[in-house]
Tab-separated table of N, CA and C in Angstrom:
chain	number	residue	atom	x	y	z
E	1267	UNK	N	-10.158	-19.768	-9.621
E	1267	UNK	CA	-10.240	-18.483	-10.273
E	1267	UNK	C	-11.066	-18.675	-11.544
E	1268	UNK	N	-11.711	-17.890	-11.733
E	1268	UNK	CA	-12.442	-17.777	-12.765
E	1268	UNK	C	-12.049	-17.260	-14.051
E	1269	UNK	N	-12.756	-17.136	-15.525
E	1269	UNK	CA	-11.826	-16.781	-16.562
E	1269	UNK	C	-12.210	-15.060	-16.272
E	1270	UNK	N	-13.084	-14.790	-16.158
E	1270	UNK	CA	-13.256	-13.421	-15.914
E	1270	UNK	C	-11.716	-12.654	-14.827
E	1271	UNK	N	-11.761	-12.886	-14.295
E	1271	UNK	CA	-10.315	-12.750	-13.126
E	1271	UNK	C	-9.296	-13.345	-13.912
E	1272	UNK	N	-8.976	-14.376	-14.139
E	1272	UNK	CA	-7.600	-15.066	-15.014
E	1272	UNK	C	-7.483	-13.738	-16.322
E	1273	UNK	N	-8.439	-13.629	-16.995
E	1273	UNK	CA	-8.305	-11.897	-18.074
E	1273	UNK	C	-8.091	-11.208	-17.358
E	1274	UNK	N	-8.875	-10.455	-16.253
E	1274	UNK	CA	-8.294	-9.095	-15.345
E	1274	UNK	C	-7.066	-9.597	-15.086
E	1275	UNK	N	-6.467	-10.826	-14.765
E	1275	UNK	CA	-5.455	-10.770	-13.851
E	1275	UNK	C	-4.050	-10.010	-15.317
E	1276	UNK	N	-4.377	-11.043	-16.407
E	1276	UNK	CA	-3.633	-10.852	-17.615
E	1276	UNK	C	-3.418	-9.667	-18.225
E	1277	UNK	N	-4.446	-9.024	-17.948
E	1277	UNK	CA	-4.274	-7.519	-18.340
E	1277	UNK	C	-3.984	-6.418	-17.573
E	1278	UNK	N	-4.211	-6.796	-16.106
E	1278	UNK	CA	-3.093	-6.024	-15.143
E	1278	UNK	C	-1.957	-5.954	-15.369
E	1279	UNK	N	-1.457	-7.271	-15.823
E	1279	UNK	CA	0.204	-7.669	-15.805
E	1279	UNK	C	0.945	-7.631	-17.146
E	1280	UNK	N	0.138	-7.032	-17.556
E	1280	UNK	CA	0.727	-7.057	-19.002
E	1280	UNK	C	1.101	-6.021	-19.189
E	1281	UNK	N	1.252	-4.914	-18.639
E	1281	UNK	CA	2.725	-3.445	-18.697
E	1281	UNK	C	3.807	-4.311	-18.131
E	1282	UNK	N	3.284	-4.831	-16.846
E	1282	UNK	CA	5.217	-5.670	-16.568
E	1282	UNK	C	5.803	-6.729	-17.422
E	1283	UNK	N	4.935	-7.602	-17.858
E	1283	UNK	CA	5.605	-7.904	-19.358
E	1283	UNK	C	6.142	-7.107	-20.424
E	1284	UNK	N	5.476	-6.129	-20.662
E	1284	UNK	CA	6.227	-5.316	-21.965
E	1284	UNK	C	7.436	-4.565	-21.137
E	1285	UNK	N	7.191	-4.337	-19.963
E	1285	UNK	CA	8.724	-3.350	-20.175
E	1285	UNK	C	9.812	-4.534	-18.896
E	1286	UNK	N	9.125	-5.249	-19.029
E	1286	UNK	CA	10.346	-6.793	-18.706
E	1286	UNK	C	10.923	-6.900	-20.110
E	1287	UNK	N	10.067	-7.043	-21.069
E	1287	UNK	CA	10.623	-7.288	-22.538
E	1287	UNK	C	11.492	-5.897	-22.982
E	1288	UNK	N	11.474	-5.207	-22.954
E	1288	UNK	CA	12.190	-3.817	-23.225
E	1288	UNK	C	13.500	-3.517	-22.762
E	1289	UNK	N	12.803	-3.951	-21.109
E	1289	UNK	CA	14.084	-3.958	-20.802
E	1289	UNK	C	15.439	-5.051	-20.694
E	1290	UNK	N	14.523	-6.126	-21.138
E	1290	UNK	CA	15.708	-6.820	-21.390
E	1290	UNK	C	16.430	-7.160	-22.649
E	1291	UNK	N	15.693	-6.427	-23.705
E	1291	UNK	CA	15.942	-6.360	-24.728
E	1291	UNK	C	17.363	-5.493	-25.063
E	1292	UNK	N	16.702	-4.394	-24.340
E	1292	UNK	CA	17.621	-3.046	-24.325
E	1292	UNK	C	19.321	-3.122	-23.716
E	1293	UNK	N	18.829	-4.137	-22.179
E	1293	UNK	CA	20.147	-4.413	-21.665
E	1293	UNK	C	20.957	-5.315	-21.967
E	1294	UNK	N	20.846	-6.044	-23.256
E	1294	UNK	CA	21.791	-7.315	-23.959
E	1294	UNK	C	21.981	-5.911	-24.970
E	1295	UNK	N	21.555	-5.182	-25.406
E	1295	UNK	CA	21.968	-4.246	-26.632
E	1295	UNK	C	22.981	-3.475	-26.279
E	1296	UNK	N	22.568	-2.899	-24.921
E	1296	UNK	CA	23.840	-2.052	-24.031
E	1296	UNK	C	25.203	-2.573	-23.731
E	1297	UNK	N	24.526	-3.888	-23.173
E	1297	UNK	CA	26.032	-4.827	-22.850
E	1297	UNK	C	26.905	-5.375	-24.215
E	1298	UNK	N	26.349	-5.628	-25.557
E	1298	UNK	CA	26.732	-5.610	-26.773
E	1298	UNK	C	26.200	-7.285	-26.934
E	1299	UNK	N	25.184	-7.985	-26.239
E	1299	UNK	CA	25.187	-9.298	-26.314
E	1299	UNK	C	23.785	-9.716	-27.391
E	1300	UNK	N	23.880	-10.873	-27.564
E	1300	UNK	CA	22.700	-11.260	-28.417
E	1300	UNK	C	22.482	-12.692	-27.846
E	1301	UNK	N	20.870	-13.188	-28.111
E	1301	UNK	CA	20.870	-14.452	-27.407
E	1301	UNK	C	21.537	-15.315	-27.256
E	1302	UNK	N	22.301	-15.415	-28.231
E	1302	UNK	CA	23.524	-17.039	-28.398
E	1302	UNK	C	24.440	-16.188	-27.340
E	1303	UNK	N	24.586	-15.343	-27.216
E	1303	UNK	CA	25.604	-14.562	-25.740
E	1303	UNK	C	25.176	-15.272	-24.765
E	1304	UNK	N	23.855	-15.104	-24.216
E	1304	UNK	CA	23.285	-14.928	-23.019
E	1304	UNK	C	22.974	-16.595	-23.209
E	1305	UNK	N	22.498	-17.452	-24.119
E	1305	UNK	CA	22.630	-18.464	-23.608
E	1305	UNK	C	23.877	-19.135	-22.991
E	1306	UNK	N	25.082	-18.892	-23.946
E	1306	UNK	CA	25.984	-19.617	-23.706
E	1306	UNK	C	26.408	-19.453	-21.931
E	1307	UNK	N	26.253	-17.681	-21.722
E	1307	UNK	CA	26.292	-17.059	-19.901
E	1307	UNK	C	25.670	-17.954	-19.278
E	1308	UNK	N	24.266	-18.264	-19.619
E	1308	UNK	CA	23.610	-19.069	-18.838
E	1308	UNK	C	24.460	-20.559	-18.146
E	1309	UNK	N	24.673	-21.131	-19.561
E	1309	UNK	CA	25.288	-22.664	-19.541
E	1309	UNK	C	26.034	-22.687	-18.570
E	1310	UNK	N	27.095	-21.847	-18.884
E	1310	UNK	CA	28.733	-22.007	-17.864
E	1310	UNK	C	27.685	-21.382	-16.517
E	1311	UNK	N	26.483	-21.376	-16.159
E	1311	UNK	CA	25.777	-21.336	-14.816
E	1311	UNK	C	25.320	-22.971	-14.685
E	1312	UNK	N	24.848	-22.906	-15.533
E	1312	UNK	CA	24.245	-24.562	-15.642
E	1312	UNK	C	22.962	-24.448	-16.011
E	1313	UNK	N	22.492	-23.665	-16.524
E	1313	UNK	CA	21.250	-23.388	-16.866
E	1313	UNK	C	21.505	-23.430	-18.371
E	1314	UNK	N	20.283	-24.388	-19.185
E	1314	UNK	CA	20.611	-25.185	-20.861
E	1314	UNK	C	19.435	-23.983	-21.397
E	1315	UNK	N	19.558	-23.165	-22.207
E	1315	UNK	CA	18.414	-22.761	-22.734
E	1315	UNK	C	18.832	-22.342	-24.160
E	1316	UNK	N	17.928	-22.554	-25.477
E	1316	UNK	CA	18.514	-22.340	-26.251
E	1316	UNK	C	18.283	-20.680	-26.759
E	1317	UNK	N	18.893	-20.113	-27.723
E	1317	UNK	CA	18.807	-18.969	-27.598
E	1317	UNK	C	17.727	-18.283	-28.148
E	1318	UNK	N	16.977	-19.582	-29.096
E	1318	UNK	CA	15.883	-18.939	-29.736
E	1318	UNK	C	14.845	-19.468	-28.035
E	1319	UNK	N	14.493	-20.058	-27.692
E	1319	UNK	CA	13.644	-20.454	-26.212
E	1319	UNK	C	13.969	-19.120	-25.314
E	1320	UNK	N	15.430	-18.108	-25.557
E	1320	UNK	CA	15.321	-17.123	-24.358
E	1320	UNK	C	14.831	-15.679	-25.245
E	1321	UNK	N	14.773	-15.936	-26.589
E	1321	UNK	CA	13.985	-14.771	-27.368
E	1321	UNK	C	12.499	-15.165	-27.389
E	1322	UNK	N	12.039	-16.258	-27.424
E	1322	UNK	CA	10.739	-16.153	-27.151
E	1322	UNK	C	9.921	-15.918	-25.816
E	1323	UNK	N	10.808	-16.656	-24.950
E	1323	UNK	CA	10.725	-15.958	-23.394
E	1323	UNK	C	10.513	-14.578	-23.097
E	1324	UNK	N	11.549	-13.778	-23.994
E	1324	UNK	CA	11.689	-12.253	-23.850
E	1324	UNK	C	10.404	-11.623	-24.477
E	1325	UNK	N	10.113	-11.956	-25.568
E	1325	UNK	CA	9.039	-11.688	-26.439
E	1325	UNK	C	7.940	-11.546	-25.703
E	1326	UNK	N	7.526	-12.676	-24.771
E	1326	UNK	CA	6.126	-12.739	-24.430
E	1326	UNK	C	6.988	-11.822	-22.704
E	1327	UNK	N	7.492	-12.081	-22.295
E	1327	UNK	CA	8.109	-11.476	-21.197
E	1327	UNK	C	7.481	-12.351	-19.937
E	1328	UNK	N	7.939	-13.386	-20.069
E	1328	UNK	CA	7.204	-14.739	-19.438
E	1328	UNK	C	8.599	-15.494	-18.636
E	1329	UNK	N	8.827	-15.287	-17.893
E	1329	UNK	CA	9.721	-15.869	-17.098
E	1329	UNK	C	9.940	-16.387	-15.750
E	1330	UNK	N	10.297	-17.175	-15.426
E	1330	UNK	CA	10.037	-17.676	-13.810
E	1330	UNK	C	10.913	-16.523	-13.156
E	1331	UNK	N	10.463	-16.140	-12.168
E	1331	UNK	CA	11.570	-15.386	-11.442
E	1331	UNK	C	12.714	-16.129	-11.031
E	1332	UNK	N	13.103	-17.064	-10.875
E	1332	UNK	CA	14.303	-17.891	-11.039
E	1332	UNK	C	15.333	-17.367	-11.888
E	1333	UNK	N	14.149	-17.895	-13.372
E	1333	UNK	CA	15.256	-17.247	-14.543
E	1333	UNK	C	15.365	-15.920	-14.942
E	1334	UNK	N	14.309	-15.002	-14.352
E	1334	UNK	CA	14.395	-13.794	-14.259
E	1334	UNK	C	15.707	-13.294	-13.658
E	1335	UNK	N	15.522	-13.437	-12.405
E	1335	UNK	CA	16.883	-13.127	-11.592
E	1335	UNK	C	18.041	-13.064	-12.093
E	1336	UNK	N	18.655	-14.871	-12.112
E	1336	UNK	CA	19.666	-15.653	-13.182
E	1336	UNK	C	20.101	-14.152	-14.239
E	1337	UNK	N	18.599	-14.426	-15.346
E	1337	UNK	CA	18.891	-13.100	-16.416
E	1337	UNK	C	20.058	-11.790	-15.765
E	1338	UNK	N	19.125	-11.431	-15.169
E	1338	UNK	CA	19.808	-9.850	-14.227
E	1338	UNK	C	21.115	-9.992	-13.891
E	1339	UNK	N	21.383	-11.163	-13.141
E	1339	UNK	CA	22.826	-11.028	-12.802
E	1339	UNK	C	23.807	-11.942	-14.029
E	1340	UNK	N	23.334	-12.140	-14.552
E	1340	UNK	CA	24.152	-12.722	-15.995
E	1340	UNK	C	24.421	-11.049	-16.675
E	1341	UNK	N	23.624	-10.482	-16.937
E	1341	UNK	CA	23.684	-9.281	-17.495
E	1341	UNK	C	24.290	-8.138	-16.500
E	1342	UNK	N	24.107	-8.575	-15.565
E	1342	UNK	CA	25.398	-7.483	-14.485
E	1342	UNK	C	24.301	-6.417	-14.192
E	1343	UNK	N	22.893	-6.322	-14.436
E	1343	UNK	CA	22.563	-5.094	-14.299
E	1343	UNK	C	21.863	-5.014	-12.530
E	1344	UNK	N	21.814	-6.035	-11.938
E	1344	UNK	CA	21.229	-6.131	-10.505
E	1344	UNK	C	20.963	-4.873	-10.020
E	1345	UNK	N	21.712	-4.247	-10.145
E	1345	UNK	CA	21.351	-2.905	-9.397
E	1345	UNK	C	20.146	-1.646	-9.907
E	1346	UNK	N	19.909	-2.151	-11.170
E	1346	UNK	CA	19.278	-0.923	-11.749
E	1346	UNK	C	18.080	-1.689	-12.750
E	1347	UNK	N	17.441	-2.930	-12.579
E	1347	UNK	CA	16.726	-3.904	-13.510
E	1347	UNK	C	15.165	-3.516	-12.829
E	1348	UNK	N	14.898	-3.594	-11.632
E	1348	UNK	CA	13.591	-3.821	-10.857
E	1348	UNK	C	13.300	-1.913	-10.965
E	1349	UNK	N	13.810	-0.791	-10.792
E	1349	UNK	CA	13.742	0.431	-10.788
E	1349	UNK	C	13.285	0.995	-12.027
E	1350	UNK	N	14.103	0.156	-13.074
E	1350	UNK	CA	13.996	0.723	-14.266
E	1350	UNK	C	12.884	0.344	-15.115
E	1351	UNK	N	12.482	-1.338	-14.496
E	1351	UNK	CA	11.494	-1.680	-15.175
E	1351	UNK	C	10.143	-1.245	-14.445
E	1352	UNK	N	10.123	-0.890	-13.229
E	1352	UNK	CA	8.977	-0.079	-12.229
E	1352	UNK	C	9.163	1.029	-13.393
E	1353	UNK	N	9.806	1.963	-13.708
E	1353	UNK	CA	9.842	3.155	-14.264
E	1353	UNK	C	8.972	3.160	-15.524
E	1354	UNK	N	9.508	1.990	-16.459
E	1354	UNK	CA	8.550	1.914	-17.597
E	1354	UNK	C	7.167	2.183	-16.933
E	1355	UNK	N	6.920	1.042	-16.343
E	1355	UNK	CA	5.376	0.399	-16.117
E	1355	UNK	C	4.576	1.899	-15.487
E	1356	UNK	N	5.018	2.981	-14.662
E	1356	UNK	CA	4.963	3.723	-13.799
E	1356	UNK	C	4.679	4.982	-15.116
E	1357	UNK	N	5.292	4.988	-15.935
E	1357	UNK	CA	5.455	6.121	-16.895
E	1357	UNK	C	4.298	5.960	-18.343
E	1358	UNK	N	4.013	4.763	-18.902
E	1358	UNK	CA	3.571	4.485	-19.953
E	1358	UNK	C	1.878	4.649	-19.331
């Protein structure tokens, strides 16, 4: 791939980063949690992340779908995460 394409590709994908970041911002605010929450959720999974590593994660909205997932169902929202964040991206 070329850098010309590696930029298009980056700037296609960069609404699903921001409202990956939004929305996961939004759904630790709803649930009443803050990163040291969601890390510690993680741990008792077995997953080590510290809480400033899952705010900078969120920030850039850069996540493996692994830990994407993980995220979602740590936060209980499975049912309403992929809809809602289509919705941002779909609306803005």
């Amino acid at each position: 791939m070329n850098q010309d394409q590696s930029l298009s590709n980056r700037q296609t994908l960069s609404p699903y980063k921001q409202a990956i970041t939004r929305y996961i911002r939004a759904a630790l605010v709803l649930k009443g949690m803050k990163y040291d929450d969601l890390s510690v959720s993680l741990a008792q999974r077995g997953i080590i992340m510290t809480p400033e590593n899952l705010r900078s994660k969120t920030h850039k909205g850069m996540f493996s779908a692994d830990l994407f997932t993980m995220i979602i169902d740590v936060l209980g929202v499975e049912n309403d995460a992929l809809r809602e964040i289509l919705k941002q991206v779909h609306h803005d």
